[in-house]
Coordinates of C-alpha atoms in Angstrom, one line a residue:
M1 CA -100.9 84.1 -48.2
S2 CA -98.4 81.3 -48.1
T3 CA -98.9 78.2 -45.8
K4 CA -96.1 79.3 -43.6
S5 CA -97.5 82.8 -43.3
R6 CA -100.9 81.4 -42.3
E7 CA -99.3 79.2 -39.7
R8 CA -97.3 82.1 -38.2
E9 CA -100.5 84.2 -38.1
Q10 CA -102.5 81.4 -36.3
A11 CA -99.6 81.0 -33.8
R12 CA -99.6 84.7 -33.1
R13 CA -103.3 84.7 -32.5
R14 CA -103.1 81.7 -30.2
E15 CA -100.4 83.5 -28.2
E16 CA -102.4 86.6 -28.0
K17 CA -105.4 84.7 -26.7
W18 CA -103.3 82.9 -24.1
D19 CA -101.8 86.2 -22.9
Q20 CA -105.3 87.6 -22.6
H21 CA -106.4 84.5 -20.6
V22 CA -103.4 84.8 -18.3
A23 CA -104.1 88.5 -17.7
Q24 CA -107.8 87.7 -16.9
L25 CA -106.8 85.1 -14.4
R26 CA -104.3 87.4 -12.8
A27 CA -106.9 90.2 -12.5
R28 CA -109.5 87.8 -11.0
R29 CA -107.0 86.6 -8.4
Q30 CA -106.2 90.2 -7.5
R31 CA -109.9 91.0 -7.0
T32 CA -110.4 87.9 -4.9
W33 CA -107.4 88.7 -2.6
S34 CA -108.7 92.3 -2.3
I35 CA -112.1 91.1 -1.1
V36 CA -110.4 88.6 1.3
G37 CA -108.3 91.5 2.7
V38 CA -111.3 93.7 3.2
V39 CA -113.3 90.9 5.0
A40 CA -110.3 90.1 7.2
A41 CA -109.9 93.8 8.1
L42 CA -113.6 94.0 9.0
V43 CA -113.3 90.9 11.2
V44 CA -110.3 92.4 13.1
I45 CA -112.2 95.7 13.6
G46 CA -115.3 93.8 14.8
V47 CA -113.2 91.8 17.3
A48 CA -111.5 94.9 18.6
V49 CA -114.9 96.7 19.1
W50 CA -116.3 93.6 20.8
W51 CA -113.3 93.4 23.2
A52 CA -113.5 97.1 24.0
L53 CA -117.2 96.8 24.8
S54 CA -116.9 93.6 26.8
A55 CA -114.0 94.9 28.8
T56 CA -116.2 97.7 30.3
Q57 CA -119.5 95.9 30.4
A58 CA -121.3 96.8 33.6
P59 CA -122.4 94.0 35.9
G60 CA -126.0 93.2 35.3
T61 CA -126.3 94.3 31.6
D62 CA -128.3 91.0 31.4
P63 CA -128.7 90.2 35.1
G64 CA -132.0 90.5 36.7
G65 CA -133.7 89.7 33.4
D66 CA -133.2 88.2 30.0
G67 CA -131.5 91.2 28.4
D68 CA -134.5 92.4 26.4
G69 CA -136.1 94.7 29.0
T70 CA -138.5 92.1 30.3
A71 CA -138.9 90.9 33.9
P72 CA -136.5 88.3 35.3
A73 CA -137.1 84.7 34.4
A74 CA -138.8 83.0 37.3
S75 CA -136.7 80.4 39.2
G76 CA -139.5 79.4 41.6
E77 CA -142.1 81.9 42.7
H78 CA -141.2 84.2 45.5
T79 CA -142.8 87.3 46.9
L80 CA -141.0 90.6 47.3
P81 CA -141.1 91.6 51.0
P82 CA -141.7 95.2 52.0
A83 CA -138.7 97.4 52.5
S84 CA -139.7 97.7 56.2
A85 CA -138.6 94.0 56.6
A86 CA -135.0 95.2 56.6
E87 CA -135.8 96.9 60.0
G88 CA -133.5 99.8 59.2
R89 CA -130.6 98.0 60.7
D90 CA -127.4 96.2 59.8
W91 CA -127.5 92.5 59.1
T92 CA -124.7 90.0 59.1
S93 CA -124.8 87.4 56.4
T94 CA -122.4 84.5 55.9
L95 CA -122.1 82.9 52.5
T96 CA -120.8 79.3 52.8
T97 CA -119.3 78.6 49.4
S98 CA -117.2 75.9 47.8
A99 CA -114.3 78.4 47.7
G100 CA -114.5 79.5 51.3
D101 CA -116.8 81.6 53.6
I102 CA -117.6 85.2 52.8
T103 CA -119.2 87.3 55.4
L104 CA -121.2 90.4 54.5
T105 CA -122.6 93.3 56.5
L106 CA -125.9 94.4 54.9
D107 CA -127.1 98.0 55.1
G108 CA -130.8 97.9 55.9
A109 CA -130.9 101.6 56.5
D110 CA -129.6 102.9 53.2
A111 CA -130.8 100.1 51.0
P112 CA -133.8 98.6 52.8
Q113 CA -135.6 97.1 49.8
A114 CA -132.5 95.3 48.5
V115 CA -131.6 94.0 52.0
A116 CA -135.2 92.9 52.7
S117 CA -135.2 91.0 49.4
F118 CA -131.8 89.4 50.0
V119 CA -132.6 88.4 53.6
S120 CA -135.9 86.9 52.6
L121 CA -134.4 84.9 49.7
A122 CA -131.5 83.7 51.9
E123 CA -133.8 82.6 54.7
S124 CA -136.0 80.6 52.3
G125 CA -132.9 78.7 51.0
Y126 CA -133.2 80.3 47.6
F127 CA -129.4 80.8 47.1
D128 CA -128.5 77.3 48.3
G129 CA -126.7 75.3 45.6
T130 CA -126.5 78.3 43.2
S131 CA -123.3 79.2 41.4
C132 CA -121.5 82.5 40.9
H133 CA -121.8 82.4 37.2
R134 CA -119.8 85.5 36.0
L135 CA -116.3 86.9 36.7
T136 CA -114.9 90.1 35.1
T137 CA -111.2 90.7 35.2
S138 CA -110.8 93.6 32.9
G139 CA -112.2 97.1 33.2
I140 CA -114.3 96.2 36.2
Y141 CA -113.6 93.6 38.8
V142 CA -116.6 91.7 40.1
L143 CA -117.8 88.2 40.9
Q144 CA -121.5 87.9 40.1
C145 CA -123.8 85.5 41.9
G146 CA -127.5 84.9 42.8
D147 CA -128.9 83.3 39.6
P148 CA -130.3 79.7 40.2
T149 CA -130.1 79.0 36.5
G150 CA -126.4 80.0 36.3
T151 CA -127.1 81.7 33.0
G152 CA -127.4 85.4 34.0
T153 CA -131.1 85.4 33.1
G154 CA -132.7 83.9 36.2
G155 CA -134.5 85.6 39.0
P156 CA -137.0 85.0 41.9
G157 CA -140.1 85.7 39.8
Y158 CA -140.2 89.4 40.8
S159 CA -138.3 92.5 40.1
F160 CA -138.0 95.8 42.1
G161 CA -136.6 99.3 42.1
P162 CA -135.7 102.1 42.3
I163 CA -132.0 102.1 42.7
E164 CA -130.8 102.6 46.3
N165 CA -127.6 104.0 47.7
P166 CA -125.5 104.3 44.5
P167 CA -122.1 106.0 44.8
S168 CA -122.1 109.6 43.6
D169 CA -118.7 109.2 41.9
D170 CA -119.4 105.8 40.2
V171 CA -116.6 104.2 42.2
Y172 CA -117.3 100.9 43.8
P173 CA -114.4 100.1 46.3
A174 CA -113.1 96.6 46.8
G175 CA -115.5 94.8 49.2
T176 CA -118.7 96.5 47.8
V177 CA -121.8 94.3 47.5
A178 CA -124.3 95.6 45.0
M179 CA -127.4 94.5 43.0
A180 CA -127.1 93.6 39.4
R181 CA -129.8 94.8 37.0
Q182 CA -130.6 95.3 33.3
G183 CA -128.9 98.2 31.6
G184 CA -131.0 101.3 31.7
N185 CA -133.7 99.7 33.8
A186 CA -133.9 100.8 37.5
E187 CA -136.8 98.5 38.2
S188 CA -135.1 95.3 37.1
M189 CA -133.4 94.1 40.2
G190 CA -134.1 90.6 41.4
S191 CA -131.8 88.1 43.1
Q192 CA -128.5 88.7 41.3
F193 CA -125.8 90.6 43.1
F194 CA -122.1 91.2 42.6
L195 CA -119.0 91.2 44.9
V196 CA -116.4 93.8 44.0
Y197 CA -112.9 92.4 44.7
E198 CA -110.9 95.4 43.3
D199 CA -111.7 99.1 43.2
S200 CA -113.9 99.6 40.1
T201 CA -115.3 102.6 38.3
I202 CA -118.7 101.5 36.8
P203 CA -120.3 104.4 34.8
S204 CA -123.9 105.2 35.5
D205 CA -126.3 104.6 32.6
A206 CA -129.7 106.2 31.8
A207 CA -131.2 104.6 35.0
G208 CA -128.3 105.7 37.3
G209 CA -125.8 103.6 39.2
Y210 CA -126.1 100.3 41.1
T211 CA -127.7 99.6 44.5
V212 CA -125.0 99.2 47.1
F213 CA -126.5 97.2 49.9
G214 CA -123.5 95.8 51.8
T215 CA -119.8 95.3 52.2
I216 CA -117.6 92.2 52.5
T217 CA -116.3 92.2 56.1
S218 CA -114.5 88.8 55.8
G219 CA -113.6 86.6 52.9
L220 CA -112.5 89.2 50.4
D221 CA -109.4 87.1 49.9
V222 CA -111.6 84.2 48.9
V223 CA -113.1 86.3 46.0
Q224 CA -109.7 87.6 45.1
A225 CA -108.3 84.1 44.8
V226 CA -111.2 83.1 42.5
A227 CA -110.4 86.2 40.4
D228 CA -106.6 85.4 40.3
A229 CA -107.5 82.0 38.6
G230 CA -109.3 83.9 35.8
T231 CA -112.1 82.8 33.6
Q232 CA -112.7 79.4 32.0
D233 CA -112.0 80.7 28.5
G234 CA -109.3 83.2 29.5
S235 CA -111.4 86.2 28.5
G236 CA -112.0 89.2 30.7
D237 CA -115.6 88.4 31.2
G238 CA -116.9 84.8 31.6
S239 CA -117.5 81.9 33.9
P240 CA -114.8 81.7 36.7
A241 CA -112.2 79.0 36.2
T242 CA -112.6 78.1 39.8
P243 CA -116.2 77.1 40.3
V244 CA -118.0 78.9 43.1
T245 CA -121.1 77.4 44.5
I246 CA -123.1 79.0 47.4
E247 CA -123.8 76.1 49.7
G248 CA -125.8 78.0 52.2
V249 CA -126.5 81.5 53.6
E250 CA -127.0 82.4 57.2
T251 CA -128.3 85.8 58.2
Q252 CA -128.9 87.5 61.5

């Protein structure tokens, strides 16, 4: 083979190798972008699922305990009073808060254990200085209060049940005052409660519904104003953008 022929053959082989190298790089990039696309799609799906679940999360999925089925974390030891302490009558309770006063009528006849617990804690000053730590503005419409730790996991050192006076149709009208609890656990009520500021359908779970122990008779506009300001992070379930601190509770 002549020198020129050998040079042409070597040049042809170098070109073939280069073409193979370029093709391998192109295939590798395509595989990488395919993987990135799949991961991005999974992230989008995961976020969508999380949003759908959080938008309908019932009040008290954590409240009344730490979310794993255990008893409420103690925030000072208190003793559960007997249901008879509610005296089978209506009580008037005024929550003095940083956002305005909210007056409740508590139903000691239909929810005696919840009312007895609430009144006992209120009279001991348990709620003084506590924050309303959770606001939901999508799916269900509640402001949740009663946790001295402000985390959704605190309680008085006791828990109680069963569920009292739940609505038969799962509808909680605006102005409803109800006990928060762990999902699926009827015996997990403690000190946390929620104020419904707009009609809400909250599906019953394996344990049933939620204990309705009172109504807001004055100050619903206070709760609605807090709700109108939304949450701190703009989500449908989080800490209220307008801080709400219970400064004191008077019951009679």
